[in-house]
Amino acid sequence: MDDSLFSSYLDKPSIFKNKNILTSNYIPDKIAHREEQIKQLASIVAPALRSYSPNNAFVFGTVGTGKTISAHFVMNELLTAAKKNKTVPIKTIYINCKMKKVADTEYRLFARLLKEFDCVVPDTGLPTDVLYRKFFELIDKQEQIIILVLDEIDALVSKVGDEFLYNLTRINTDLTKAHLAIIGITNDLSFTDALDARVKSSLGEEEIIFPPYNALQLRDILMERAAAGFNDGVLEESVINKCAALAAQEHGDARRAIDLLRVAGEVAEREHETKISEKHVDIAEQRIDLDRVTESVKTQPRQSQAVLYAIIKADSDKLGSLLTGDVFDKYKEICTNNGLKILTQRRISDLIAELDMLGIIHTKVISHGRYGRSREISLAIEGTVLDNVKKILFDRFGE
Ligand SMILES: Nc1ncnc2c1ncn2[C@@H]1O[C@H](COP(=O)(O)OP(=O)(O)O)[C@@H](O)[C@H]1O
Ligand SMILES: [Mg+2]
């Protein structure tokens, strides 16, 4: 039995005590270093406990700064306090606008809101203003305060515009019994710049900023998770500091810090080691980037994939830097071989700019004085990541 396939996994103590705690989906009981923001948000919604409508609010902060968990925490506490004190009914609704098929169109958003009040409408077909009216009638049936949290609101606005927000904020003026307060959460710090002035002033009655975590704060967050998620003695001391430092460099993202720590544990476990060390964090970092890049390449539209493949092919053909023209020639070949429509060079330039934003390539605009400008393109990925991407694209487009 001791020579069985799995014996090497069983005879060593395991690294993880509870891996779930080391995922970024896990909701911790304590939210460290966000006391200020939590207090602010609580003070904004607190009037609900006295039957007044809270102000609308915007919550800003880059990814992984604790916005979502803090909002959940405050809403839960509010409901607990409301229950204890027998206030006017308070209902909180949380919607993540990035969820596909849930709230990625105005129609779906309202369908989802109606569902909160047990009103089911068909997936498509009705005019949006019918849904809007239904929602209005349903909530105004009784005295109540509704707090609607729209998380990742920038995703929805960039897709469908801000009219729905205007409609939602207008609702209050017509409601007679109920009140609606909206809390919009966004990762995009310049989100409000593009909003209609009326929406901006009405939703921005209150603003809360979630700053990035620094390395010391990330360290505290990680220590808490590590104590509950790993078995005793498996962590070398420097590991947490390293994860915290790396994530602090990447705009203080707690999600990244936690992912690094968990994946480092997985790497150590796979190598049958009993302790996690800094080298496992290095491997974890590479692996996370690999996953991120391959995932984003896989989910790109076909045209963009064809452009990227053209860049990779042109890059291996040519010494020195690439120009849009070099890429365009390869791109046309790929399209012809694969029955794809050939887009204009102008559109290709746009797709190239998008690939740059994803961090897969670098581009640099070079001015040639009166001869105009051109764009120099180079790959931002190398090694295994590049090999992986090549394979994905080869499978899709062939040689
Ligand atoms: N202060 C904190 N204490 C403990 N864990 C945190 C804290 N901030 C963030 N996290 C962890 O990081 C993850 C990302 O946080 P989240 O609230 O989703 O960030 P955001 O919404 O700002 O992108 C959470 O699931 C949680 O596990
Ligand atoms: Mg969030």
Short mmCIF file of C-alpha atoms in Angstrom, two decimals, residues 9-362:
data_model
loop_
_atom_site.label_atom_id
_atom_site.label_comp_id
_atom_site.label_asym_id
_atom_site.label_seq_id
_atom_site.Cartn_x
_atom_site.Cartn_y
_atom_site.Cartn_z
CA TYR A 9 0.61 12.86 -0.96
CA LEU A 10 -0.56 11.09 2.17
CA ASP A 11 2.58 10.60 4.22
CA LYS A 12 3.44 14.29 4.36
CA PRO A 13 1.45 16.72 6.44
CA SER A 14 -0.74 18.78 4.17
CA ILE A 15 -0.03 22.45 3.51
CA PHE A 16 -3.62 23.62 3.61
CA LYS A 17 -5.92 23.48 6.61
CA ASN A 18 -8.78 25.16 4.76
CA LYS A 19 -8.03 26.27 1.23
CA ASN A 20 -11.37 27.97 0.84
CA ILE A 21 -10.25 30.67 3.28
CA LEU A 22 -7.35 31.43 0.97
CA THR A 23 -9.52 32.19 -2.04
CA SER A 24 -10.51 35.76 -2.75
CA ASN A 25 -14.19 34.75 -2.82
CA TYR A 26 -14.10 33.94 0.85
CA ILE A 27 -15.74 36.56 3.02
CA PRO A 28 -13.63 37.23 6.10
CA ASP A 29 -15.31 38.10 9.45
CA LYS A 30 -12.93 40.96 10.00
CA ILE A 31 -12.23 43.69 7.49
CA ALA A 32 -8.96 45.26 8.52
CA HIS A 33 -7.87 48.79 7.57
CA ARG A 34 -11.22 49.86 6.21
CA GLU A 35 -12.68 51.24 9.47
CA GLU A 36 -12.85 54.74 8.06
CA GLN A 37 -14.67 53.77 4.84
CA ILE A 38 -17.04 51.44 6.67
CA LYS A 39 -17.93 54.18 9.14
CA GLN A 40 -18.54 56.63 6.31
CA LEU A 41 -20.78 54.23 4.46
CA ALA A 42 -22.66 53.42 7.67
CA SER A 43 -23.27 57.09 8.33
CA ILE A 44 -24.67 57.47 4.82
CA VAL A 45 -27.21 54.66 5.15
CA ALA A 46 -27.99 55.21 8.85
CA PRO A 47 -30.90 57.64 8.20
CA ALA A 48 -32.85 54.61 6.93
CA LEU A 49 -33.13 53.47 10.55
CA ARG A 50 -35.05 56.65 11.30
CA SER A 51 -37.29 56.28 8.25
CA TYR A 52 -35.47 58.89 6.20
CA SER A 53 -34.15 58.18 2.78
CA PRO A 54 -30.36 57.92 2.70
CA ASN A 55 -28.46 60.02 0.17
CA ASN A 56 -27.20 58.40 -2.96
CA ALA A 57 -23.50 57.64 -2.94
CA PHE A 58 -20.56 56.73 -5.10
CA VAL A 59 -17.85 54.41 -3.91
CA PHE A 60 -14.53 54.61 -5.76
CA GLY A 61 -11.38 52.53 -5.58
CA THR A 62 -9.16 50.34 -7.76
CA VAL A 63 -9.71 46.57 -7.81
CA GLY A 64 -9.10 44.60 -4.65
CA THR A 65 -9.40 47.52 -2.26
CA GLY A 66 -12.26 45.95 -0.30
CA LYS A 67 -15.20 47.88 -1.75
CA THR A 68 -17.45 44.91 -2.33
CA ILE A 69 -16.87 43.18 1.00
CA SER A 70 -17.22 46.46 2.88
CA ALA A 71 -20.52 47.24 1.17
CA HIS A 72 -21.85 43.77 1.98
CA PHE A 73 -20.74 44.13 5.56
CA VAL A 74 -22.45 47.48 6.04
CA MET A 75 -25.69 46.28 4.43
CA ASN A 76 -25.79 43.21 6.65
CA GLU A 77 -25.19 45.27 9.76
CA LEU A 78 -27.88 47.72 8.71
CA LEU A 79 -30.42 44.93 8.30
CA THR A 80 -29.50 43.51 11.69
CA ALA A 81 -29.94 46.89 13.33
CA ALA A 82 -33.25 47.41 11.52
CA LYS A 83 -34.57 44.08 12.73
CA LYS A 84 -33.64 44.81 16.33
CA ASN A 85 -35.21 48.23 16.28
CA LYS A 86 -38.37 47.41 14.32
CA THR A 87 -37.97 50.25 11.88
CA VAL A 88 -39.83 50.98 8.67
CA PRO A 89 -39.08 48.04 6.37
CA ILE A 90 -35.62 48.32 4.83
CA LYS A 91 -34.68 46.28 1.82
CA THR A 92 -31.17 46.09 0.45
CA ILE A 93 -30.52 44.87 -3.07
CA TYR A 94 -27.04 44.04 -4.29
CA ILE A 95 -26.39 43.69 -7.99
CA ASN A 96 -23.08 43.15 -9.70
CA CYS A 97 -23.48 44.85 -13.07
CA LYS A 98 -20.65 42.86 -14.57
CA MET A 99 -22.52 39.58 -14.21
CA LYS A 100 -23.32 38.40 -17.72
CA LYS A 101 -26.99 37.76 -18.40
CA VAL A 102 -27.95 39.26 -15.06
CA ALA A 103 -27.48 42.97 -15.32
CA ASP A 104 -25.50 43.65 -18.45
CA THR A 105 -28.34 45.48 -20.20
CA GLU A 106 -30.87 47.96 -18.88
CA TYR A 107 -33.64 45.44 -19.57
CA ARG A 108 -31.91 42.73 -17.57
CA LEU A 109 -31.18 45.12 -14.74
CA PHE A 110 -34.85 45.98 -14.37
CA ALA A 111 -35.89 42.34 -14.81
CA ARG A 112 -33.50 41.49 -12.02
CA LEU A 113 -34.87 44.29 -9.81
CA LEU A 114 -38.41 43.05 -10.39
CA LYS A 115 -37.37 39.55 -9.43
CA GLU A 116 -36.33 40.93 -6.06
CA PHE A 117 -40.01 41.67 -5.58
CA ASP A 118 -41.13 38.27 -6.85
CA CYS A 119 -42.25 39.62 -10.18
CA VAL A 120 -40.94 37.49 -13.03
CA VAL A 121 -40.89 38.96 -16.55
CA PRO A 122 -39.82 37.30 -19.80
CA ASP A 123 -36.11 37.44 -20.68
CA THR A 124 -36.74 39.85 -23.52
CA GLY A 125 -39.63 41.39 -25.36
CA LEU A 126 -41.27 44.01 -23.18
CA PRO A 127 -40.38 47.68 -23.63
CA THR A 128 -38.00 48.80 -20.90
CA ASP A 129 -40.34 51.52 -19.71
CA VAL A 130 -42.99 48.88 -18.97
CA LEU A 131 -40.52 47.20 -16.65
CA TYR A 132 -39.62 50.51 -15.15
CA ARG A 133 -43.29 51.30 -14.40
CA LYS A 134 -43.84 47.86 -12.91
CA PHE A 135 -40.85 48.36 -10.65
CA PHE A 136 -42.14 51.75 -9.60
CA GLU A 137 -45.61 50.41 -8.76
CA LEU A 138 -44.26 47.43 -6.89
CA ILE A 139 -42.01 49.39 -4.59
CA ASP A 140 -44.48 52.17 -3.97
CA LYS A 141 -47.12 49.77 -2.67
CA GLN A 142 -45.89 50.22 0.87
CA GLU A 143 -43.79 52.45 3.01
CA GLN A 144 -40.25 51.14 2.74
CA ILE A 145 -36.67 52.17 2.16
CA ILE A 146 -34.79 50.43 -0.59
CA ILE A 147 -31.05 50.62 -0.82
CA LEU A 148 -29.80 49.51 -4.18
CA VAL A 149 -26.12 48.70 -4.43
CA LEU A 150 -24.93 48.68 -8.04
CA ASP A 151 -21.46 47.17 -7.98
CA GLU A 152 -19.12 47.60 -10.98
CA ILE A 153 -21.57 50.17 -12.26
CA ASP A 154 -18.98 51.45 -14.76
CA ALA A 155 -19.29 48.18 -16.70
CA LEU A 156 -22.99 48.73 -17.30
CA VAL A 157 -22.73 52.44 -18.05
CA SER A 158 -19.95 51.89 -20.57
CA LYS A 159 -22.22 49.41 -22.35
CA VAL A 160 -25.62 51.04 -22.25
CA GLY A 161 -25.04 54.66 -21.29
CA ASP A 162 -26.25 56.47 -18.18
CA GLU A 163 -29.89 56.99 -18.99
CA PHE A 164 -30.99 54.15 -16.76
CA LEU A 165 -29.25 55.87 -13.88
CA TYR A 166 -31.05 59.04 -14.67
CA ASN A 167 -34.35 57.15 -14.65
CA LEU A 168 -33.52 55.47 -11.37
CA THR A 169 -32.59 58.69 -9.64
CA ARG A 170 -35.72 60.37 -10.98
CA ILE A 171 -37.91 57.67 -9.43
CA ASN A 172 -37.68 59.27 -6.00
CA THR A 173 -39.46 62.42 -7.02
CA ASP A 174 -42.53 60.39 -8.00
CA LEU A 175 -42.57 57.81 -5.23
CA THR A 176 -45.11 58.58 -2.50
CA LYS A 177 -44.54 55.86 0.09
CA ALA A 178 -41.23 54.27 -0.69
CA HIS A 179 -37.72 55.70 -0.96
CA LEU A 180 -34.88 54.49 -3.13
CA ALA A 181 -31.24 55.19 -2.41
CA ILE A 182 -28.55 54.12 -4.85
CA ILE A 183 -25.00 53.24 -3.99
CA GLY A 184 -22.84 52.94 -7.08
CA ILE A 185 -19.50 51.19 -6.77
CA THR A 186 -16.81 51.59 -9.41
CA ASN A 187 -13.21 50.51 -10.03
CA ASP A 188 -12.83 53.31 -12.51
CA LEU A 189 -11.72 56.44 -10.73
CA SER A 190 -12.61 58.74 -13.60
CA PHE A 191 -16.02 57.16 -14.03
CA THR A 192 -18.09 60.22 -13.17
CA ASP A 193 -16.27 62.44 -15.66
CA ALA A 194 -18.31 61.01 -18.51
CA LEU A 195 -21.68 61.05 -16.74
CA ASP A 196 -24.54 63.35 -17.54
CA ALA A 197 -24.31 66.32 -15.16
CA ARG A 198 -27.72 65.58 -13.61
CA VAL A 199 -26.83 61.97 -12.90
CA LYS A 200 -23.48 63.02 -11.55
CA SER A 201 -24.87 65.49 -9.06
CA SER A 202 -27.69 63.27 -7.93
CA LEU A 203 -25.67 60.10 -7.50
CA GLY A 204 -22.62 61.88 -6.21
CA GLU A 205 -24.38 63.32 -3.17
CA GLU A 206 -21.86 61.39 -1.15
CA GLU A 207 -18.50 59.98 -2.19
CA ILE A 208 -16.28 57.45 -0.54
CA ILE A 209 -12.78 56.66 -1.69
CA PHE A 210 -11.12 53.30 -1.02
CA PRO A 211 -7.37 53.89 -1.29
CA PRO A 212 -5.01 51.07 -2.31
CA TYR A 213 -3.64 48.98 0.54
CA ASN A 214 0.02 49.42 1.33
CA ALA A 215 2.35 46.48 1.93
CA LEU A 216 1.92 46.58 5.71
CA GLN A 217 -1.85 46.53 5.48
CA LEU A 218 -1.76 43.68 2.98
CA ARG A 219 0.51 41.85 5.37
CA ASP A 220 -2.10 42.08 8.13
CA ILE A 221 -4.81 40.82 5.81
CA LEU A 222 -2.64 37.92 4.68
CA MET A 223 -1.59 36.96 8.23
CA GLU A 224 -5.22 36.62 9.20
CA ARG A 225 -5.98 34.40 6.22
CA ALA A 226 -2.81 32.36 6.55
CA ALA A 227 -3.47 31.51 10.19
CA ALA A 228 -6.85 30.04 9.32
CA GLY A 229 -6.04 28.62 5.90
CA PHE A 230 -2.63 26.93 6.31
CA ASN A 231 -1.50 24.29 8.73
CA ASP A 232 0.89 25.43 11.43
CA GLY A 233 4.53 25.78 10.51
CA VAL A 234 4.21 25.49 6.74
CA LEU A 235 5.01 29.12 5.97
CA GLU A 236 8.49 30.50 5.86
CA GLU A 237 8.37 33.91 7.43
CA SER A 238 9.35 35.92 4.39
CA VAL A 239 6.56 34.48 2.25
CA ILE A 240 3.81 36.74 3.51
CA ASN A 241 5.99 39.81 3.21
CA LYS A 242 6.85 38.91 -0.34
CA CYS A 243 3.20 38.41 -1.37
CA ALA A 244 2.28 41.68 0.31
CA ALA A 245 5.11 43.58 -1.36
CA LEU A 246 4.31 42.25 -4.82
CA ALA A 247 0.61 43.05 -4.50
CA ALA A 248 1.36 46.50 -3.09
CA GLN A 249 3.29 47.24 -6.28
CA GLU A 250 0.25 46.20 -8.28
CA HIS A 251 -2.00 48.98 -7.01
CA GLY A 252 -2.49 47.50 -3.52
CA ASP A 253 -4.80 44.72 -4.64
CA ALA A 254 -5.80 42.41 -1.77
CA ARG A 255 -7.24 39.90 -4.21
CA ARG A 256 -3.88 39.53 -5.91
CA ALA A 257 -2.09 39.20 -2.57
CA ILE A 258 -4.40 36.38 -1.51
CA ASP A 259 -4.14 34.64 -4.87
CA LEU A 260 -0.35 34.77 -4.70
CA LEU A 261 -0.34 33.21 -1.26
CA ARG A 262 -2.75 30.43 -2.18
CA VAL A 263 -1.06 29.56 -5.46
CA ALA A 264 2.34 29.54 -3.72
CA GLY A 265 0.85 26.94 -1.38
CA GLU A 266 -0.41 24.90 -4.31
CA VAL A 267 3.01 25.02 -5.97
CA ALA A 268 4.73 23.83 -2.79
CA GLU A 269 2.20 21.06 -2.36
CA ARG A 270 2.64 19.87 -5.93
CA GLU A 271 6.39 19.75 -5.39
CA HIS A 272 5.81 17.62 -2.29
CA GLU A 273 7.41 20.20 -0.06
CA THR A 274 6.37 20.71 3.51
CA LYS A 275 7.13 24.42 3.61
CA ILE A 276 6.22 27.30 1.37
CA SER A 277 9.18 29.50 0.48
CA GLU A 278 9.83 32.63 -1.55
CA LYS A 279 10.66 30.68 -4.67
CA HIS A 280 7.13 29.27 -4.64
CA VAL A 281 5.80 32.83 -4.62
CA ASP A 282 7.88 33.59 -7.73
CA ILE A 283 6.41 30.60 -9.51
CA ALA A 284 2.94 31.57 -8.30
CA GLU A 285 3.37 35.02 -9.76
CA GLN A 286 4.32 33.61 -13.16
CA ARG A 287 1.46 31.16 -13.09
CA ILE A 288 -1.12 33.80 -12.22
CA ASP A 289 0.11 36.02 -15.06
CA LEU A 290 0.05 33.08 -17.41
CA ASP A 291 -3.55 32.36 -16.51
CA ARG A 292 -4.49 36.00 -16.84
CA VAL A 293 -2.93 36.41 -20.28
CA THR A 294 -4.15 33.11 -21.71
CA GLU A 295 -7.64 33.78 -20.40
CA SER A 296 -7.75 37.22 -21.97
CA VAL A 297 -6.40 35.92 -25.29
CA LYS A 298 -8.98 33.12 -25.33
CA THR A 299 -11.85 35.50 -24.74
CA GLN A 300 -10.82 38.09 -27.35
CA PRO A 301 -12.99 38.41 -30.45
CA ARG A 302 -11.66 36.50 -33.47
CA GLN A 303 -10.51 39.62 -35.28
CA SER A 304 -8.40 40.69 -32.35
CA GLN A 305 -6.95 37.21 -32.07
CA ALA A 306 -6.05 37.35 -35.75
CA VAL A 307 -4.27 40.68 -35.21
CA LEU A 308 -2.34 39.29 -32.27
CA TYR A 309 -1.35 36.24 -34.27
CA ALA A 310 -0.19 38.54 -37.06
CA ILE A 311 1.97 40.46 -34.59
CA ILE A 312 3.51 37.26 -33.24
CA LYS A 313 4.23 35.96 -36.75
CA ALA A 314 5.62 39.26 -38.00
CA ASP A 315 7.75 39.49 -34.88
CA SER A 316 9.42 36.16 -35.50
CA ASP A 317 10.03 37.06 -39.16
CA LYS A 318 11.54 40.45 -38.63
CA LEU A 319 14.49 41.71 -36.68
CA GLY A 320 13.93 45.02 -34.96
CA SER A 321 10.66 46.71 -34.28
CA LEU A 322 7.41 46.14 -36.13
CA LEU A 323 5.32 48.76 -37.82
CA THR A 324 1.58 48.62 -38.36
CA GLY A 325 2.20 47.88 -42.05
CA ASP A 326 4.19 44.70 -41.27
CA VAL A 327 1.38 43.50 -39.06
CA PHE A 328 -1.27 44.35 -41.60
CA ASP A 329 0.35 42.17 -44.29
CA LYS A 330 0.43 39.14 -41.99
CA TYR A 331 -3.07 39.88 -40.81
CA LYS A 332 -4.41 39.82 -44.40
CA GLU A 333 -2.78 36.42 -44.95
CA ILE A 334 -4.36 35.01 -41.82
CA CYS A 335 -7.77 36.34 -42.80
CA THR A 336 -7.53 34.88 -46.29
CA ASN A 337 -6.49 31.48 -44.99
CA ASN A 338 -9.31 31.42 -42.47
CA GLY A 339 -12.17 32.98 -44.40
CA LEU A 340 -12.21 36.05 -42.14
CA LYS A 341 -13.31 39.43 -43.38
CA ILE A 342 -10.36 41.81 -43.80
CA LEU A 343 -10.91 44.96 -41.76
CA THR A 344 -9.42 48.34 -42.70
CA GLN A 345 -5.96 49.30 -41.50
CA ARG A 346 -7.62 51.93 -39.38
CA ARG A 347 -9.69 49.31 -37.49
CA ILE A 348 -6.58 47.20 -37.09
CA SER A 349 -4.88 50.16 -35.43
CA ASP A 350 -7.76 50.28 -32.93
CA LEU A 351 -7.44 46.57 -32.21
CA ILE A 352 -3.70 47.00 -31.75
CA ALA A 353 -4.36 49.75 -29.22
CA GLU A 354 -6.73 47.44 -27.33
CA LEU A 355 -4.13 44.67 -27.19
CA ASP A 356 -1.74 47.22 -25.74
CA MET A 357 -4.27 48.03 -23.02
CA LEU A 358 -4.49 44.35 -22.14
CA GLY A 359 -0.74 44.33 -21.59
CA ILE A 360 -0.09 41.73 -24.28
CA ILE A 361 1.89 44.06 -26.53
CA HIS A 362 3.65 47.41 -26.22
#
